[in-house]
Coordinates of N, CA and C (backbone and C1' of nucleotides) in Angstrom, one line a residue:
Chain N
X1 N 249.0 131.2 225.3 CA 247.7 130.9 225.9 C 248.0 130.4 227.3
X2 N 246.7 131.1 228.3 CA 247.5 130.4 229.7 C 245.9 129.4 230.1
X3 N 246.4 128.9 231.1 CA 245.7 128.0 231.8 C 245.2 128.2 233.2
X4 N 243.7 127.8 233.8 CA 243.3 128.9 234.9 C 242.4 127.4 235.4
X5 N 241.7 127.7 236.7 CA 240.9 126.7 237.0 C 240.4 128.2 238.3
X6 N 238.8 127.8 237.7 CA 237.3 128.7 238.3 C 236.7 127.5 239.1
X7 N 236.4 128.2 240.7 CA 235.3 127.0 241.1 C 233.8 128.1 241.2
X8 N 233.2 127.2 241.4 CA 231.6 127.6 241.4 C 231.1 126.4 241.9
X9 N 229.9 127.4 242.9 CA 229.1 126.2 243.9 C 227.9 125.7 242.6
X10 N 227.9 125.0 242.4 CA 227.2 124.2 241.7 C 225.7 124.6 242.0
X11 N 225.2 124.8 242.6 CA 223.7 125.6 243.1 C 223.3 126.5 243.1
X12 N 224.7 127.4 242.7 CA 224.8 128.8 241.9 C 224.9 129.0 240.5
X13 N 225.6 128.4 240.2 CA 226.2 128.5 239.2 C 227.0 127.1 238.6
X14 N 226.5 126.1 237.9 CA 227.0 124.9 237.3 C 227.9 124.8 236.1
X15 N 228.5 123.1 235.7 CA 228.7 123.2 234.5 C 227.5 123.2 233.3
X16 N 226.5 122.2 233.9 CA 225.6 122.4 233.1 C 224.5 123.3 232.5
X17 N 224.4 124.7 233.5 CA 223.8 125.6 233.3 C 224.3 126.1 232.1
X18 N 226.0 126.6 232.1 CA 227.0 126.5 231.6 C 226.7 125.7 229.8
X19 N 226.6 125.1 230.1 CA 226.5 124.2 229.1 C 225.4 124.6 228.4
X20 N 224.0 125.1 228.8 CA 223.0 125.3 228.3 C 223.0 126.8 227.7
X21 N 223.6 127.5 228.6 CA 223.4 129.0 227.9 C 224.6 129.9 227.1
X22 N 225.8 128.5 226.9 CA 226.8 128.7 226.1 C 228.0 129.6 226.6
X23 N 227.9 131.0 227.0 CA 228.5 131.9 227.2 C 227.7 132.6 228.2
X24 N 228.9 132.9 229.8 CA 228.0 133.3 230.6 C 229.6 134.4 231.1
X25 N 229.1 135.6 231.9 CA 230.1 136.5 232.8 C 230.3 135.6 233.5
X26 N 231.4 135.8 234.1 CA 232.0 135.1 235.3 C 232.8 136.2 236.3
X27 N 231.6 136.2 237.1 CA 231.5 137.8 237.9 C 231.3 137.3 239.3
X28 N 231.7 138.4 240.2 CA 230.9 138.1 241.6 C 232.2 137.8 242.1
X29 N 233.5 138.4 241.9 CA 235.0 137.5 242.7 C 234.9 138.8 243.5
X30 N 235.4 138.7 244.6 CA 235.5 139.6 245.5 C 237.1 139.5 246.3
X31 N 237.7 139.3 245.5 CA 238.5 138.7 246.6 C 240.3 139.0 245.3
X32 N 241.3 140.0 246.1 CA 241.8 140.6 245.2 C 242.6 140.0 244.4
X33 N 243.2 138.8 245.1 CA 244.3 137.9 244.1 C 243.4 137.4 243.4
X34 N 242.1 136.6 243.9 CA 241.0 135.9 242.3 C 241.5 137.3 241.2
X35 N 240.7 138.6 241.4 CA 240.9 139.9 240.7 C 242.0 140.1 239.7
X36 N 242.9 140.0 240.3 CA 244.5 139.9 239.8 C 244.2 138.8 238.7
X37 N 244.1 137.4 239.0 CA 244.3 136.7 238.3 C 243.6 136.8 236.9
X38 N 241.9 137.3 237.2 CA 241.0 137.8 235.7 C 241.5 138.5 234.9
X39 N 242.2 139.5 235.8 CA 243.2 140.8 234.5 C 244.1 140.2 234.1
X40 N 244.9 139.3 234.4 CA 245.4 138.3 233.5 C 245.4 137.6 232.5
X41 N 244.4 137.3 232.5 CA 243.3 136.3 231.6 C 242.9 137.1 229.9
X42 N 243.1 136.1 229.1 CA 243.3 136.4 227.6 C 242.3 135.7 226.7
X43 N 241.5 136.5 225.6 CA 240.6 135.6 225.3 C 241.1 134.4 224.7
X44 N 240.5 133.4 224.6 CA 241.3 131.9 224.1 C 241.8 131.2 225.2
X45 N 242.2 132.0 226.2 CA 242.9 130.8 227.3 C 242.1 130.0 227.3
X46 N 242.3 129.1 228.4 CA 241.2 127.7 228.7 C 241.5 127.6 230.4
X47 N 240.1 126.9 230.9 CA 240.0 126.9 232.4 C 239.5 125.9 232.4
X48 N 239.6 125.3 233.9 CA 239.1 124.3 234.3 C 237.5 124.4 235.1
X49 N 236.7 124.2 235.1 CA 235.5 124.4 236.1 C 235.2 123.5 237.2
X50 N 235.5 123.8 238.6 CA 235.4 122.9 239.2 C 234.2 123.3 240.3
X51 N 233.8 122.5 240.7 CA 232.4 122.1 241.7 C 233.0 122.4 242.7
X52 N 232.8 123.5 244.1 CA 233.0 123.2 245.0 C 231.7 123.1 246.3
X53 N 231.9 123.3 247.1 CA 231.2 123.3 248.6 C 229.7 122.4 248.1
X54 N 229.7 121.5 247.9 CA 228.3 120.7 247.0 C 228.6 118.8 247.6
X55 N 228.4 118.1 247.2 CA 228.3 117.0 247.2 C 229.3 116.4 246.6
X56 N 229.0 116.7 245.4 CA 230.5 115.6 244.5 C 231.4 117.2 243.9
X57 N 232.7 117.2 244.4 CA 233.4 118.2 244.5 C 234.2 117.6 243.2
X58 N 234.7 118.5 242.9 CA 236.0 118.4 242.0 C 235.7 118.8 240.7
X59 N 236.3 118.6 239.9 CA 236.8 119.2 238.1 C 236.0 118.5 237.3
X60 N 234.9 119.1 236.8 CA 233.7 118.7 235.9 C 234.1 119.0 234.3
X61 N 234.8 120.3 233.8 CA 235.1 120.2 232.2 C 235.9 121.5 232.0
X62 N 235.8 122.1 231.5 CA 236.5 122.9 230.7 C 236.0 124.0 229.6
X63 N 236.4 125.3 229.9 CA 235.9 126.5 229.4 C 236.6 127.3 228.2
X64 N 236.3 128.2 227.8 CA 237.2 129.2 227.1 C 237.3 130.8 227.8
X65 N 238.0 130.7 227.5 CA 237.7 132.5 228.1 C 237.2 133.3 226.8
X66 N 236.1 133.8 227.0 CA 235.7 134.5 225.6 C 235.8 135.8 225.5
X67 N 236.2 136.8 226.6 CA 236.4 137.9 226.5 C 237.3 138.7 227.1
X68 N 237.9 140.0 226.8 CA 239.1 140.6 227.9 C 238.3 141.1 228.6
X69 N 239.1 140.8 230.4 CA 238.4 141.5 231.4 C 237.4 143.0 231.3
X70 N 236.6 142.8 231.8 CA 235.8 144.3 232.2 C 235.2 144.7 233.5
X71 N 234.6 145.5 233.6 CA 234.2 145.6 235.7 C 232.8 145.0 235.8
X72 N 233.1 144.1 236.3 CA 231.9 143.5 237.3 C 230.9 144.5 237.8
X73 N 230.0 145.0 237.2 CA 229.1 146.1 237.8 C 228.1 145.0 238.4
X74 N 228.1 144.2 238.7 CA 227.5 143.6 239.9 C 227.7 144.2 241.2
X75 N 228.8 144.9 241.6 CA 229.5 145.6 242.4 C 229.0 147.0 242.7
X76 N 228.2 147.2 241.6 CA 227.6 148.8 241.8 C 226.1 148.5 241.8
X77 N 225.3 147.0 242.0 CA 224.1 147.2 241.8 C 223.6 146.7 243.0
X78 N 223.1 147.3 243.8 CA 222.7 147.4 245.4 C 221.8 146.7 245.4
X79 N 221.2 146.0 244.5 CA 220.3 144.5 244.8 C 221.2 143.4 244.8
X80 N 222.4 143.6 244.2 CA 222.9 142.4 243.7 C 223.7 141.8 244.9
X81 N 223.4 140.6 245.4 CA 224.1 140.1 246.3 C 226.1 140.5 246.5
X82 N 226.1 140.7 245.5 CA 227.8 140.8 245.2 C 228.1 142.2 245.1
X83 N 226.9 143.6 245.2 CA 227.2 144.8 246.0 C 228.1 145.1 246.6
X84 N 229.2 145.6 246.1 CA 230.1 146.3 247.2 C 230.2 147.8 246.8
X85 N 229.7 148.6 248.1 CA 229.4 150.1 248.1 C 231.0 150.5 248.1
X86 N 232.2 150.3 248.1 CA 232.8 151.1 247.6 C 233.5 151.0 246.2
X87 N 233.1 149.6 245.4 CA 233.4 149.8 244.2 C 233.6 151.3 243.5
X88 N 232.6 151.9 243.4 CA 231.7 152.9 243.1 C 233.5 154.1 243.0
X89 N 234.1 154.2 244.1 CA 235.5 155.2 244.3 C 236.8 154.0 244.0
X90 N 236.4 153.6 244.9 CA 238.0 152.9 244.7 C 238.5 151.7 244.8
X91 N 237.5 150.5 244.0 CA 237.5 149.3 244.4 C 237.0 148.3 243.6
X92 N 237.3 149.0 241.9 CA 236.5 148.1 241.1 C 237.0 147.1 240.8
X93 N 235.5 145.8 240.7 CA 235.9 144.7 240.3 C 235.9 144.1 239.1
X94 N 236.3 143.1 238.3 CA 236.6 142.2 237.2 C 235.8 141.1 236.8
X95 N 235.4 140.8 236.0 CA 234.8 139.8 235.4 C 235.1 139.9 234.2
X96 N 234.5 138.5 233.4 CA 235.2 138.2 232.3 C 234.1 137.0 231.7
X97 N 234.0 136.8 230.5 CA 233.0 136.4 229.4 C 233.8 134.0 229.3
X98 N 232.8 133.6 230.2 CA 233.5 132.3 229.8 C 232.6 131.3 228.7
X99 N 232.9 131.0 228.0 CA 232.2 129.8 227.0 C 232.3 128.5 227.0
X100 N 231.3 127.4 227.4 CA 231.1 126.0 227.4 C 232.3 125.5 226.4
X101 N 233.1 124.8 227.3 CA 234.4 124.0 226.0 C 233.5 122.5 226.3
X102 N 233.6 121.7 227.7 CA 232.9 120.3 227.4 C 232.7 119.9 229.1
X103 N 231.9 119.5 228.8 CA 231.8 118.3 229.9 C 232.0 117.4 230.1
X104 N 233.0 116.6 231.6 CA 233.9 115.4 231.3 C 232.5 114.4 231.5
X105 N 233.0 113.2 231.1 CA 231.6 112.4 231.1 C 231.3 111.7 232.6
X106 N 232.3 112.3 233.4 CA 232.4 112.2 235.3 C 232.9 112.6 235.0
X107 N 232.9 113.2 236.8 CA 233.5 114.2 237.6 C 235.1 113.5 237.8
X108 N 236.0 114.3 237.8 CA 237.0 114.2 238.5 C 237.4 114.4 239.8
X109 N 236.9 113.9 240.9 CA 236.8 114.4 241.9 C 238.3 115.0 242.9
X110 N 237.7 115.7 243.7 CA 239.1 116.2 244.6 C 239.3 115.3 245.4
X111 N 239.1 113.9 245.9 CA 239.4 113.2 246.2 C 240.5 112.3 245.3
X112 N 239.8 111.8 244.0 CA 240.9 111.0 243.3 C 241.5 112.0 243.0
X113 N 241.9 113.2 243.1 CA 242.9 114.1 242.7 C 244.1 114.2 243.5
X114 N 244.0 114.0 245.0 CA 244.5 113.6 245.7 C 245.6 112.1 246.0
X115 N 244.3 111.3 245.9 CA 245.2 110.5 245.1 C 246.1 110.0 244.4
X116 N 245.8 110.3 243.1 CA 246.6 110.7 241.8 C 247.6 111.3 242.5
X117 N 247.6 112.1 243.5 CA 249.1 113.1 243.4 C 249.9 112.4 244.3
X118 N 249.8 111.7 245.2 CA 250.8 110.8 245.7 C 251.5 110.7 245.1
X119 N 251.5 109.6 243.7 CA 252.8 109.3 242.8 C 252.5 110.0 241.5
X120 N 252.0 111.5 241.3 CA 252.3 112.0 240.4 C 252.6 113.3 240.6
X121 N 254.0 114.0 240.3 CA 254.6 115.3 240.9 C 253.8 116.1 240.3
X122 N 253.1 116.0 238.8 CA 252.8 117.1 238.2 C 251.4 117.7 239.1
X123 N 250.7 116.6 239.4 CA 249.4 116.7 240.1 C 249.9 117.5 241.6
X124 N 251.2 116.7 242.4 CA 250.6 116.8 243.5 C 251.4 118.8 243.6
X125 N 251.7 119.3 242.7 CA 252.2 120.6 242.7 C 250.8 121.4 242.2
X126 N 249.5 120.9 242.1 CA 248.8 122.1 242.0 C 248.0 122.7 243.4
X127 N 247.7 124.1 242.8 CA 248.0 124.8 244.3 C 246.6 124.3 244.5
X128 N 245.6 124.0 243.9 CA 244.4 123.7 244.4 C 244.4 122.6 245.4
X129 N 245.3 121.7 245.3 CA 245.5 120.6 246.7 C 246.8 121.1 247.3
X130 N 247.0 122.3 247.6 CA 247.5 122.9 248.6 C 246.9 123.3 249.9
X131 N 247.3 122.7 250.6 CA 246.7 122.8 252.2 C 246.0 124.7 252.4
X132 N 244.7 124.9 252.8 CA 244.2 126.0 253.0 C 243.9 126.9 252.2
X133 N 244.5 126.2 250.7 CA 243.8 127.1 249.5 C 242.6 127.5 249.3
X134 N 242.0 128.8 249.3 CA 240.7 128.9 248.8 C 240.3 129.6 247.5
X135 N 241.4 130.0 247.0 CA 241.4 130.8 246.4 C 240.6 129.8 244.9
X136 N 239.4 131.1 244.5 CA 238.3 130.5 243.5 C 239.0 131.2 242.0
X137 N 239.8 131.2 242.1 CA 240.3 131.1 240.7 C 241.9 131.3 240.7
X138 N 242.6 130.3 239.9 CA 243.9 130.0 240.4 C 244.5 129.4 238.8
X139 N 245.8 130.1 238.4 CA 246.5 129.7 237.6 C 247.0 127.8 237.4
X140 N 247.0 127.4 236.2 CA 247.4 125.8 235.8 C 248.0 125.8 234.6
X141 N 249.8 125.8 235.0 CA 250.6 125.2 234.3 C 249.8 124.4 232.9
X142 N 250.6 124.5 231.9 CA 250.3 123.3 230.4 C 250.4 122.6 231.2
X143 N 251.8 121.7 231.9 CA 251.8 120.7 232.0 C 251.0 120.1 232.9
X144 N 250.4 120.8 234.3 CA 249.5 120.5 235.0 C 247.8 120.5 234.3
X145 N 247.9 121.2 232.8 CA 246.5 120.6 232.4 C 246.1 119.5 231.5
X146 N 247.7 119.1 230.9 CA 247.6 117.9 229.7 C 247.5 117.2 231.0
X147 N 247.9 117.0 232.0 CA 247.7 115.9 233.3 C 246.5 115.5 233.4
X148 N 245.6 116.6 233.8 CA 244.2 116.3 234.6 C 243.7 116.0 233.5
X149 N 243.8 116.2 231.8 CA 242.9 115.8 230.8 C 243.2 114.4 230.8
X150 N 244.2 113.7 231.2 CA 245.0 112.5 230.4 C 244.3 111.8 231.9
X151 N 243.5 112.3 232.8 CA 243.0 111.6 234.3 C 241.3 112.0 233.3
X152 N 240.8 112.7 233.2 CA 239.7 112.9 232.8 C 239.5 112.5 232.2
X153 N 237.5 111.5 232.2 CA 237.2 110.9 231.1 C 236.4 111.9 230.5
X154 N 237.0 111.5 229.2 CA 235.8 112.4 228.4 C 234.9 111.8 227.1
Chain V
dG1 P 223.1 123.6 260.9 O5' 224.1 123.3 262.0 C5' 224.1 121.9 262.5 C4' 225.4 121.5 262.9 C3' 226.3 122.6 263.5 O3' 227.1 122.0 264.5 C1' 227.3 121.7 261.5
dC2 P 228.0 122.8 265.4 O5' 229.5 122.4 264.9 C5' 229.8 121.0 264.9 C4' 231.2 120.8 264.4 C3' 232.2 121.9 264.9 O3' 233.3 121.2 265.4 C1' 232.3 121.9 262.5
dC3 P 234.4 122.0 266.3 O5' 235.5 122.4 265.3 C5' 236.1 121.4 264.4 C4' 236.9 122.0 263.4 C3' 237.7 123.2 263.9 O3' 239.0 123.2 263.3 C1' 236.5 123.8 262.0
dA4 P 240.3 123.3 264.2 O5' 241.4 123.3 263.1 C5' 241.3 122.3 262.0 C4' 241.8 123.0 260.7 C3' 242.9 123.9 260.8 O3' 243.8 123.7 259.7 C1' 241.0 125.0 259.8
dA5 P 245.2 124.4 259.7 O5' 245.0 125.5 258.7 C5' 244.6 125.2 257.3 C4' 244.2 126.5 256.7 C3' 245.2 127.6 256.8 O3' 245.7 128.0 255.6 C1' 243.0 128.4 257.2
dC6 P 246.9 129.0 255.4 O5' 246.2 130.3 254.8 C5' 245.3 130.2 253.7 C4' 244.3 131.3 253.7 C3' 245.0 132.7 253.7 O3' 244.8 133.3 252.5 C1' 243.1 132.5 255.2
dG7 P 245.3 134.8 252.3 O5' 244.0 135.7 252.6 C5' 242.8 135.5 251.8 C4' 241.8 136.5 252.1 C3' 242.4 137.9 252.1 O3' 241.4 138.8 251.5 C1' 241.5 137.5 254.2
dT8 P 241.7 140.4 251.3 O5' 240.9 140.9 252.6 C5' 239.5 140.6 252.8 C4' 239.0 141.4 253.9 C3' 239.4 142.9 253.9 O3' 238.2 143.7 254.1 C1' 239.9 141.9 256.0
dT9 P 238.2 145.3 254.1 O5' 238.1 145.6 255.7 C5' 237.1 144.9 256.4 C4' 237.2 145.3 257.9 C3' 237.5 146.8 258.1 O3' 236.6 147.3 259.0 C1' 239.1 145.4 259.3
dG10 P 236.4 148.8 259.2 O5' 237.1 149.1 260.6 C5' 236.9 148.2 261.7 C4' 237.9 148.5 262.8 C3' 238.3 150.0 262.9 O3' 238.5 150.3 264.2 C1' 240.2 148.7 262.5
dG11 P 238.3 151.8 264.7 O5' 239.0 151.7 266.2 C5' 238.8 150.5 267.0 C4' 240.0 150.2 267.8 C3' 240.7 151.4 268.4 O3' 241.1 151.1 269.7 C1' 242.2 150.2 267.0
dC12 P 241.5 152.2 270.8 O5' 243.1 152.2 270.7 C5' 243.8 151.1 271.2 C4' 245.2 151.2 270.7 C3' 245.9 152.6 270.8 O3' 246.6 152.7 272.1 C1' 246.5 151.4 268.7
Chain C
dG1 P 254.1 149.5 256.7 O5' 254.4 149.8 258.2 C5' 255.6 149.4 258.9 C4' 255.2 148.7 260.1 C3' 254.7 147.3 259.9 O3' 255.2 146.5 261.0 C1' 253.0 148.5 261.0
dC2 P 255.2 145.0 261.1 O5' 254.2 144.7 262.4 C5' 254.6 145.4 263.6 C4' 253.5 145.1 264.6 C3' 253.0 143.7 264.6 O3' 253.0 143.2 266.0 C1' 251.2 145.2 264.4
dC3 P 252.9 141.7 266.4 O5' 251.3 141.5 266.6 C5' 250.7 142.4 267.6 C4' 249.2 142.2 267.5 C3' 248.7 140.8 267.2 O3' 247.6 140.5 268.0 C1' 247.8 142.2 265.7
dA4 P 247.5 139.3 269.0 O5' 246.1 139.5 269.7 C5' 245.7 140.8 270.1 C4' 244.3 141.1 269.8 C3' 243.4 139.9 269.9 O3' 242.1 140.3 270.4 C1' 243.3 140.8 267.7
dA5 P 241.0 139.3 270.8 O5' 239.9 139.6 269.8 C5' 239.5 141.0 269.6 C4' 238.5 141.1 268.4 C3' 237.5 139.9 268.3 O3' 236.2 140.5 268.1 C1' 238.7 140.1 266.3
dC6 P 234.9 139.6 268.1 O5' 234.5 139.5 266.6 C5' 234.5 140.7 265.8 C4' 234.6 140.3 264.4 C3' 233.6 139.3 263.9 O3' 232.7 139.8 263.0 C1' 235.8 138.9 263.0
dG7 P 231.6 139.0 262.4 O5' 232.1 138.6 260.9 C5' 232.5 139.7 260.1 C4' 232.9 139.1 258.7 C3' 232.0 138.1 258.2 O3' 231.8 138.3 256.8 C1' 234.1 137.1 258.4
dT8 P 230.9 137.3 255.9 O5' 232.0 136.4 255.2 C5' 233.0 137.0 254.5 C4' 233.8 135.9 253.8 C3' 233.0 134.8 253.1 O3' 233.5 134.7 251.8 C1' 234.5 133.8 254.6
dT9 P 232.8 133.7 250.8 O5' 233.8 132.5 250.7 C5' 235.2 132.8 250.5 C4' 236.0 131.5 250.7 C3' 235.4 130.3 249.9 O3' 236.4 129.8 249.1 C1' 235.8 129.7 252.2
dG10 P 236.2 128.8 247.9 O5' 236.1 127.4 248.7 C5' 237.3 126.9 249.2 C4' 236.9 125.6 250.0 C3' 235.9 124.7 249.4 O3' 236.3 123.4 249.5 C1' 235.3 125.1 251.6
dG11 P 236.0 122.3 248.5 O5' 236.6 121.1 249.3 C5' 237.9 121.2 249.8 C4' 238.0 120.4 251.1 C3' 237.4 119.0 251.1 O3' 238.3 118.2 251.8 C1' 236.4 120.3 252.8
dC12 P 238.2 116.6 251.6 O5' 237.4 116.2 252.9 C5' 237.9 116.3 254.2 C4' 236.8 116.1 255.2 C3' 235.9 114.9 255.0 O3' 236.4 113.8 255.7 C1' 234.7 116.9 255.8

DNA sequence: GCCAACGTTGGC
DNA sequence: GCCAACGTTGGC
């Protein structure tokens, strides 16, 4: 079983929307390493859900992956904001089926995450507080996720 | 809104 | 294949 952490702008797409409609696609990656990373992805793994570009940023709970990758036909649907006309030949995209695991009872923010990783090696080696990271979906070590659980209240 | 950092595009 | 210009991400 591997370990993954997905951000989502909270005004798009929340934990708690998440939470209410159980199992949702997690579609709309445009971007080829995120891509890479989804075909990777195995049902049962577990992910982290974090909040970004919003107000209170950082790691809100934890998902399941509920399905093996499939193509994001968001990609072929010309209304859909996430339209990319060359999917269609030679450019298809990935998505994947995630399911509400919990919500921490706070946020763990990317701030105290920061923090924390001063004097904690496991923390301060994740790539998400790697200088210029953007990448919206990014592999996490076991050990890097018994960490953030053992920082997360739940 | 600003801007650093990274990704993508396209001319050469 | 190089690299400048542009677009996007995302924290602040």
């Amino acid at each position: 079983m591997a370990y993954w952490l997905l951000k989502s702008e909270p005004d798009d797409f929340s934990i708690g929307d998440l939470k209410n409609k159980k199992v949702e696609p997690w579609n709309g990656i445009r971007n080829y390493q995120a891509r890479n990373f989804i075909r990777k992805m195995k049902p049962d793994d577990k992910a982290f859900f974090y909040h970004s570009s919003c107000k209170a940023i950082g790691i809100v709970g934890s998902v399941r992956i509920s399905s093996d990758y499939y193509e994001d036909t968001l990609a072929l649907d010309s209304s859909s904001p996430y339209y990319d006309e060359r999917a269609l030949i030679e450019n298809p995209w990935s998505a994947i089926d995630v399911e509400f695991e919990n919500m921490f009872e706070s946020i763990l923010p990317l701030s105290r995450l920061k923090e924390l990783a001063v004097h904690d090696h496991v923390l301060a080696s994740l790539d998400l507080l790697k200088k210029g990271n953007r990448l919206s979906v990014m592999p996490i070590t076991t050990e890097q996720w018994q960490c953030i659980f053992k920082y997360a209240a739940l």
